GROMACS .gro file of C-alpha atoms in nm:
model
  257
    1UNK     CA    1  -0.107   2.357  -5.393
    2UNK     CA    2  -0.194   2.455  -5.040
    3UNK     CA    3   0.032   2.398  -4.732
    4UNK     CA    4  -0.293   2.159  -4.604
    5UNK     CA    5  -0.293   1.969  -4.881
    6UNK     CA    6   0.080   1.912  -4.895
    7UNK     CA    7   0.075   1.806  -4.529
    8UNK     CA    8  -0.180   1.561  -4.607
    9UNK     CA    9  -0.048   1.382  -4.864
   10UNK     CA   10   0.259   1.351  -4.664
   11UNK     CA   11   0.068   1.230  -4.359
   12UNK     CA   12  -0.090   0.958  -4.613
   13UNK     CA   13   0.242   0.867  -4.743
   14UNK     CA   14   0.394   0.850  -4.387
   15UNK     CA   15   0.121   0.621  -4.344
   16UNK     CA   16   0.157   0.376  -4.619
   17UNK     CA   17   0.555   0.312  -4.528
   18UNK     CA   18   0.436   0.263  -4.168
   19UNK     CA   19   0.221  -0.028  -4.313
   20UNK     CA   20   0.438  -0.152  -4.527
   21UNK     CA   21   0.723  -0.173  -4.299
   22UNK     CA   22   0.476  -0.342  -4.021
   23UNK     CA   23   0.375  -0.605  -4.317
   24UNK     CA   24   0.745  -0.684  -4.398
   25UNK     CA   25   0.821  -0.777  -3.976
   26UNK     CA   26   0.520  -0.937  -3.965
   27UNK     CA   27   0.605  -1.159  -4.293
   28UNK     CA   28   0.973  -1.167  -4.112
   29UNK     CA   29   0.869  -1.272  -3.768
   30UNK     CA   30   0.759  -1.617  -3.847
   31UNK     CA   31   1.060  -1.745  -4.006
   32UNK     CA   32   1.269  -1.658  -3.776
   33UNK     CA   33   1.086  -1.843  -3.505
   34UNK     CA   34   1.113  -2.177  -3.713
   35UNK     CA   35   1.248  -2.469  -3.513
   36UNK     CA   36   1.512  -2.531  -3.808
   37UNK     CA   37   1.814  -2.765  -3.809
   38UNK     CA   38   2.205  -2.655  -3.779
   39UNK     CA   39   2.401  -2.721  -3.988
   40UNK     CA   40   2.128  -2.736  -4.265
   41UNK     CA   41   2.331  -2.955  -4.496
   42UNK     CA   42   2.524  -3.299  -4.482
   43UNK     CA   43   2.675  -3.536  -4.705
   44UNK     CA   44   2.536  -3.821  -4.903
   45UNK     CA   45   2.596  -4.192  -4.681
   46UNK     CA   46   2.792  -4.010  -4.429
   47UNK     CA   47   2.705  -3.958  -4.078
   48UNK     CA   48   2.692  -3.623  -3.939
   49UNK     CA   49   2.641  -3.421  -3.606
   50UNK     CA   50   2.344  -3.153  -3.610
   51UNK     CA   51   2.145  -3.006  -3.364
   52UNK     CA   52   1.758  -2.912  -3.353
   53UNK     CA   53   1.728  -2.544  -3.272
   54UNK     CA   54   1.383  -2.459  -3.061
   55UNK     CA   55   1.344  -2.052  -3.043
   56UNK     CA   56   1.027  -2.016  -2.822
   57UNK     CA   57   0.813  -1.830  -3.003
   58UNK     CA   58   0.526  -1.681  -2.707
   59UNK     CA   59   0.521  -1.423  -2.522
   60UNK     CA   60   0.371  -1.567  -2.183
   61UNK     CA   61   0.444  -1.922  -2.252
   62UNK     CA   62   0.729  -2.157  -2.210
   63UNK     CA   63   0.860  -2.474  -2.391
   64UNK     CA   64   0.841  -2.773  -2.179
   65UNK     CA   65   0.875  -3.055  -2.450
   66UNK     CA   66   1.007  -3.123  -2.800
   67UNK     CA   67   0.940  -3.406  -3.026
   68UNK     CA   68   1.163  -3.511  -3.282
   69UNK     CA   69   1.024  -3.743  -3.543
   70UNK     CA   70   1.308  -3.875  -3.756
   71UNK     CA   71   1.198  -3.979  -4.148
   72UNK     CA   72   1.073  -4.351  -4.195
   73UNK     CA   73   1.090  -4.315  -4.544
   74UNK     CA   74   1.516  -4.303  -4.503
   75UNK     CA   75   1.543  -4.437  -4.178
   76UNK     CA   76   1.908  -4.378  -4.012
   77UNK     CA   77   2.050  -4.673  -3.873
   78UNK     CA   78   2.277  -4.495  -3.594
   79UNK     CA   79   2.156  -4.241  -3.338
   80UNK     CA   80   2.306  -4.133  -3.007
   81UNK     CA   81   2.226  -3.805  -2.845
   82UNK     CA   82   2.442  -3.540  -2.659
   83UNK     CA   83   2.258  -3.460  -2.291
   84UNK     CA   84   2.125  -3.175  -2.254
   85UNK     CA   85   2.139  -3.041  -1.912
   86UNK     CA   86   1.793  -3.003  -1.743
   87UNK     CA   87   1.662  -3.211  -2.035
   88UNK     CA   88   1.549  -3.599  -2.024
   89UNK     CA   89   1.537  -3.765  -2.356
   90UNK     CA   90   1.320  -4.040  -2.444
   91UNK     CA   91   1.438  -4.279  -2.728
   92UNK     CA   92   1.150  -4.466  -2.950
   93UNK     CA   93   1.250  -4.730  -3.184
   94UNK     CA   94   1.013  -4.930  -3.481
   95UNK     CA   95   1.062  -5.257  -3.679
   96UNK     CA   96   1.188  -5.170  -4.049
   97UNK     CA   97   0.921  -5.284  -4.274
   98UNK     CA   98   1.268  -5.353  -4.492
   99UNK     CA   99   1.554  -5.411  -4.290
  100UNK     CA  100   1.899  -5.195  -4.325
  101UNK     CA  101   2.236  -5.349  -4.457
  102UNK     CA  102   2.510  -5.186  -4.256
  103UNK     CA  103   2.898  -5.187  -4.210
  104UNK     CA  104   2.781  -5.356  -3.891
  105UNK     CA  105   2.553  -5.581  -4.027
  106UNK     CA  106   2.182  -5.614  -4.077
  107UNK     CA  107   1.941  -5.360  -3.841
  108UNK     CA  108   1.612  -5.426  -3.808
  109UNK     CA  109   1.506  -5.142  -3.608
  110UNK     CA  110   1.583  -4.799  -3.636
  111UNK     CA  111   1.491  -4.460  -3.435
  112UNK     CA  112   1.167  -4.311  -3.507
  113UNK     CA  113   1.146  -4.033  -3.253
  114UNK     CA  114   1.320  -3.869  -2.990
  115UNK     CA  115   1.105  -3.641  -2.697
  116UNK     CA  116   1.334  -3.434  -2.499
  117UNK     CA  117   1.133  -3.330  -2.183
  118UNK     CA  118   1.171  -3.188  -1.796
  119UNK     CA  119   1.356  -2.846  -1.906
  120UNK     CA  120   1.231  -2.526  -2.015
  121UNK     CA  121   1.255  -2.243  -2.269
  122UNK     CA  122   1.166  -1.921  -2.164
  123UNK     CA  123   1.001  -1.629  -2.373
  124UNK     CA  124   1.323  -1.493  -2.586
  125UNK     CA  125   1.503  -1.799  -2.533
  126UNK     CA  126   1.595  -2.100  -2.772
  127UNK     CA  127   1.727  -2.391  -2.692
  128UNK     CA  128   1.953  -2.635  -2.887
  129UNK     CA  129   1.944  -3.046  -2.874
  130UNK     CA  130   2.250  -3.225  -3.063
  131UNK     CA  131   2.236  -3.551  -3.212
  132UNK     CA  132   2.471  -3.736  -3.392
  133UNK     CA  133   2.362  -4.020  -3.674
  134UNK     CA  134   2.395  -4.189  -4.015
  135UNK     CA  135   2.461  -4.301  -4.260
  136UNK     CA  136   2.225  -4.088  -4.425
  137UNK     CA  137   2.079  -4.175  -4.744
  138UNK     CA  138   2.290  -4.206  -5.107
  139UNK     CA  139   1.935  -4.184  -5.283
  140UNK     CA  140   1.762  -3.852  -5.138
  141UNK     CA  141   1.786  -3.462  -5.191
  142UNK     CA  142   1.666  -3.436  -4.874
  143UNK     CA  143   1.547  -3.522  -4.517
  144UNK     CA  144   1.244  -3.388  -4.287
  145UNK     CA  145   1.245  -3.404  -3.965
  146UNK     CA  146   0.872  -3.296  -3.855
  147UNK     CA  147   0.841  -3.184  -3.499
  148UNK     CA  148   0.568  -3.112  -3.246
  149UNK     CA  149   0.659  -2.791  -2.979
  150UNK     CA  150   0.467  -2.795  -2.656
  151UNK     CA  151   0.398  -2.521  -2.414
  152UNK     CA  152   0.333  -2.500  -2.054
  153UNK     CA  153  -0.019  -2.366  -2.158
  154UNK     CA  154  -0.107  -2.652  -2.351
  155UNK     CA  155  -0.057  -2.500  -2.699
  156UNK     CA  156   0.184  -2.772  -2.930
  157UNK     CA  157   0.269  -2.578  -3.264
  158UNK     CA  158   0.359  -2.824  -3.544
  159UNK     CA  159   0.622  -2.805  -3.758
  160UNK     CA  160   0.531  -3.074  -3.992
  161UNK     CA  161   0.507  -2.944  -4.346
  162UNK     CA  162   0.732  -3.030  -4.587
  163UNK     CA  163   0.904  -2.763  -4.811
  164UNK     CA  164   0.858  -2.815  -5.186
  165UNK     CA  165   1.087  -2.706  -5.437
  166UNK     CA  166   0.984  -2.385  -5.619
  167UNK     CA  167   0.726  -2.356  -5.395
  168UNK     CA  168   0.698  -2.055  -5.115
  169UNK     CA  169   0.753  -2.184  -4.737
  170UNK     CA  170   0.527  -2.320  -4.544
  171UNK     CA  171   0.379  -2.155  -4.237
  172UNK     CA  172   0.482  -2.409  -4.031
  173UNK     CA  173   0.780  -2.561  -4.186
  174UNK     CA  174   0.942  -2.941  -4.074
  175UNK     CA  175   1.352  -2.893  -4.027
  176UNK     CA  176   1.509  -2.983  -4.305
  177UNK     CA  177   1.868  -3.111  -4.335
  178UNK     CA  178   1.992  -3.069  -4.735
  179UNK     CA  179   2.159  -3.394  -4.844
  180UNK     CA  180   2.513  -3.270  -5.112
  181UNK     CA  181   2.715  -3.442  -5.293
  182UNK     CA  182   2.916  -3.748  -5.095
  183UNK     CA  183   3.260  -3.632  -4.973
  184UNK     CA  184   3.553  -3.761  -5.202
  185UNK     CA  185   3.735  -4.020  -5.004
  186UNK     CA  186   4.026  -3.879  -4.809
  187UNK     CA  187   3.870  -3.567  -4.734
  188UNK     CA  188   3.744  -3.419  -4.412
  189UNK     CA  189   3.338  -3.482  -4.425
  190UNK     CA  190   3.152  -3.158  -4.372
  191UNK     CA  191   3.091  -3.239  -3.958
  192UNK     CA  192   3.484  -3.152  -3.981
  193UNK     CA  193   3.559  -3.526  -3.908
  194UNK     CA  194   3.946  -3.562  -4.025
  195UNK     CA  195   4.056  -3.773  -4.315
  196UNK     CA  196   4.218  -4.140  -4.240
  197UNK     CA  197   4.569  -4.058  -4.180
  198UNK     CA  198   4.799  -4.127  -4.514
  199UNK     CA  199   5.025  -4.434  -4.518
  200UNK     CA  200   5.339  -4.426  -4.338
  201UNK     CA  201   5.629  -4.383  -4.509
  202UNK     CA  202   5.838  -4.717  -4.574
  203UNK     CA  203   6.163  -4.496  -4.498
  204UNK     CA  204   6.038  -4.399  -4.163
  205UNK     CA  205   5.857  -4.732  -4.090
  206UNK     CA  206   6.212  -4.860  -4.112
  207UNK     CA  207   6.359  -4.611  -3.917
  208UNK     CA  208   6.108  -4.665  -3.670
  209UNK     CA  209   6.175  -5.057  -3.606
  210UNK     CA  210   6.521  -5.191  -3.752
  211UNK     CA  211   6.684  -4.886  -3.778
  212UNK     CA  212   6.623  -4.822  -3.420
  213UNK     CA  213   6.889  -5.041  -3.334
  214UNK     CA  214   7.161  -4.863  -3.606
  215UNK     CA  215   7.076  -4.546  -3.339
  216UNK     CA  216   7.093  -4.702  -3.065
  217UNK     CA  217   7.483  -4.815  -3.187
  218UNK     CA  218   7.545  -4.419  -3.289
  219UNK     CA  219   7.434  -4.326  -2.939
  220UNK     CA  220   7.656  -4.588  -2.770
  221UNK     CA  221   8.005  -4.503  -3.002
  222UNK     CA  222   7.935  -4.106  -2.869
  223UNK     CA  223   7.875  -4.209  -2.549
  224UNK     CA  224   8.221  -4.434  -2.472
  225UNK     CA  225   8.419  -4.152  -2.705
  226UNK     CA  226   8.224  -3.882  -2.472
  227UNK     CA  227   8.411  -4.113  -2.189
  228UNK     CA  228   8.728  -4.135  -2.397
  229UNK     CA  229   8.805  -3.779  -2.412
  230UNK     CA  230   8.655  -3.712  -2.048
  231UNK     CA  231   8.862  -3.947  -1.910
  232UNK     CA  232   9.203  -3.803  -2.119
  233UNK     CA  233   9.071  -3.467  -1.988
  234UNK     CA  234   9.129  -3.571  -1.596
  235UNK     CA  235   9.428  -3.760  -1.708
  236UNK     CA  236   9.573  -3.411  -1.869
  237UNK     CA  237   9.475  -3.203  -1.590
  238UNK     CA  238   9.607  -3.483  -1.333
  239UNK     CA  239   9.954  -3.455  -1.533
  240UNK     CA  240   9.958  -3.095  -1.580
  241UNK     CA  241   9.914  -3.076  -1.180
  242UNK     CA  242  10.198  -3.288  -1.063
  243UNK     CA  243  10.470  -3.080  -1.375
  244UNK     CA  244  10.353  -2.769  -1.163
  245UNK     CA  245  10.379  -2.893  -0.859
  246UNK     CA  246  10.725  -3.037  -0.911
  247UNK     CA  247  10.823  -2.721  -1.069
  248UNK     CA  248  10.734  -2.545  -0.777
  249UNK     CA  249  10.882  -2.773  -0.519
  250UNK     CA  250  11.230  -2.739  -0.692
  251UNK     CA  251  11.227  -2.335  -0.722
  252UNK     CA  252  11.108  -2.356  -0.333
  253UNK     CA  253  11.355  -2.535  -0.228
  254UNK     CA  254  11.621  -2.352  -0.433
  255UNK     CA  255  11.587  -2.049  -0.259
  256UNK     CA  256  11.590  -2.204   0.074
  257UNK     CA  257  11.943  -2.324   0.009
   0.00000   0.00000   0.00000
């Protein structure tokens, strides 16, 4: 085979992993421009803290507003929101077609949306918005939260399709939170909230209120024999002064005679 022919094939072959390569980033870029939601799982009727994560995803273009719509389907009953600095967040709230039964009572209204608006995202930033809320659903796998991303230039990318199981991603995924298995009771819930504090003791309880006094009584008896032996201490020294004392007035006056 001729030294032209070998150089050609490698040129082709050169050329085909360029492609391929430039395929896989392309296939790669996409998903890792996803507004997605951190943590991406929670437990079952807990509540939880997560935050929205915004990457902006244009060159020439910069994030001025995000829109948050929260599930209807499984509406949460409790939302509050972390500020974000340079960020104003708008609250919107709709009548439950079925009202929620709560530790707090009935609620009749729940969150539907929240628009943060007023900051920015530059090119090759991101930008993160916490918010805090439950208690999420006992009787769902899942919860999507579809969102609408708006540039300065008037171009709003929507991430409002809904993964399906077994299925490939969507272009234009909604964040997802995955809903596992309800924490056991006594156990820290996966936002790293600490479990209730165990039951005190009965020994220390008791130590703690009527056996306060029975150290108060210890602390008394050391105290007057602290005195005790403080005070036969001076009275020691006091004696052991004057028998030196004498003793020295009688040799002095001894040798004076």
């Amino acid at each position: 085979m001729s030294s032209f022919r070998m150089s050609h094939l490698r040129a082709r072959a050169a050329a085909v992993a360029a492609l391929a390569g430039a395929t896989v980033l392309l296939a790669a870029v996409p998903a890792f421009a996803h507004v997605t939601v951190q943590p991406a799982t929670a437990a079952k009727g807990g509540y939880t803290t997560v935050a929205f994560k915004v990457p902006n995803e244009q060159d020439s273009a910069s994030t001025v507003k995000v829109e948050v719509n929260l599930p209807t389907d499984h509406p949460i009953a409790s939302v509050s929101l972390q500020p974000v600095p340079g960020w104003t967040a708008q609250v919107t709230t709709s009548k439950l077609a079925t009202p929620l039964k709560t530790d707090d009572g009935t609620v009749d209204q729940a969150v539907s949306k929240i628009t943060w608006s007023g900051g920015k995202i530059a090119p090759g930033q991101f930008q993160q918005f916490p918010v805090s809320f439950g208690p999420l659903p006992s009787d769902a796998a899942s919860l999507s939260f579809k969102t609408l991303q708006t540039y300065d230039n008037g171009d709003i990318v929507r991430w409002i399709e809904v993964p399906q199981a077994g299925q490939a991603e969507p272009q234009n995924p909604a964040p997802t939170l995955t809903l596992t298995a309800p924490e056991a009771e006594g156990t820290a819930t996966a936002t790293g909230t600490p479990a209730p504090a165990p039951a005190s003791d009965g020994k220390a309880t008791e130590q703690a209120s009527s056996g306060g006094s029975d150290s108060d009584g210890t602390a008394r008896a050391l105290g007057v024999a602290g005195i005790v032996v403080g005070a036969a201490g001076v009275g020691f020294g006091v004696f052991a002064g004057r028998r030196r004392t004498a003793g020295q007035d009688g040799s002095g006056s001894g040798g004076a005679a």
